[in-house]
Amino acid sequence: MLDIAPTELLVLGVVALLVIPPKDLPKAMRIAGQWVGRARGMARQFRSGFDDMIRESEFHEMEAKWKAENERIMREFPPTAEQAALMAPVPQDSPAELSEDALAGTLEPPIPAPAPERKRRATTPGKPAPKRPAAKKLAAKKPTTKRPKPAS
């Protein structure tokens, strides 16, 4: 990053006071701050991209070392027949290959899941269960017209 000493900043400030009128100085300082912020952002982005490239190259180097070490270990300690049999994938018969007769004898019928229990309302002996309030229906109100009272 740019290395600016405090004395250089002081010289720049004095030159700015002489060249820029005092009423425009805050605007000039704001613009200078924005430029410095943009420069720092670009430097940060460049540095992070460079760090990513270094990390990626180190990862590829470590991957190559691990692969070489794994090959060396496999040469020194070859797998035995027992180990190969233990590590081999287990073949599974697909249902499409089996006939319906074979499936009928091997498959058990599915066990139904128990129905969820319903909660019952607690009642005391000798008293009927409390009634639930009826749901209120919202009916459209009909417009009413006021009739004049008959004169008596």
Short mmCIF file of N, CA and C in Angstrom, two decimals, residues 11 63 82 114 123-124:
data_model
loop_
_atom_site.label_atom_id
_atom_site.label_comp_id
_atom_site.label_asym_id
_atom_site.label_seq_id
_atom_site.Cartn_x
_atom_site.Cartn_y
_atom_site.Cartn_z
N VAL A 11 2.19 18.77 4.51
CA VAL A 11 2.55 19.60 3.34
C VAL A 11 1.37 19.65 2.37
N GLU A 63 -2.17 -31.79 -2.63
CA GLU A 63 -2.90 -32.91 -3.21
C GLU A 63 -1.95 -33.86 -3.94
N GLU A 82 -8.20 -60.98 1.84
CA GLU A 82 -9.25 -60.73 2.85
C GLU A 82 -9.64 -59.26 2.87
N PRO A 114 -49.65 -47.11 13.57
CA PRO A 114 -50.77 -46.93 14.49
C PRO A 114 -51.41 -45.56 14.29
N THR A 123 -63.91 -34.79 31.61
CA THR A 123 -65.21 -34.51 32.23
C THR A 123 -65.21 -35.11 33.62
N THR A 124 -65.99 -34.51 34.44
CA THR A 124 -66.13 -35.08 35.79
C THR A 124 -67.30 -36.04 35.79
#
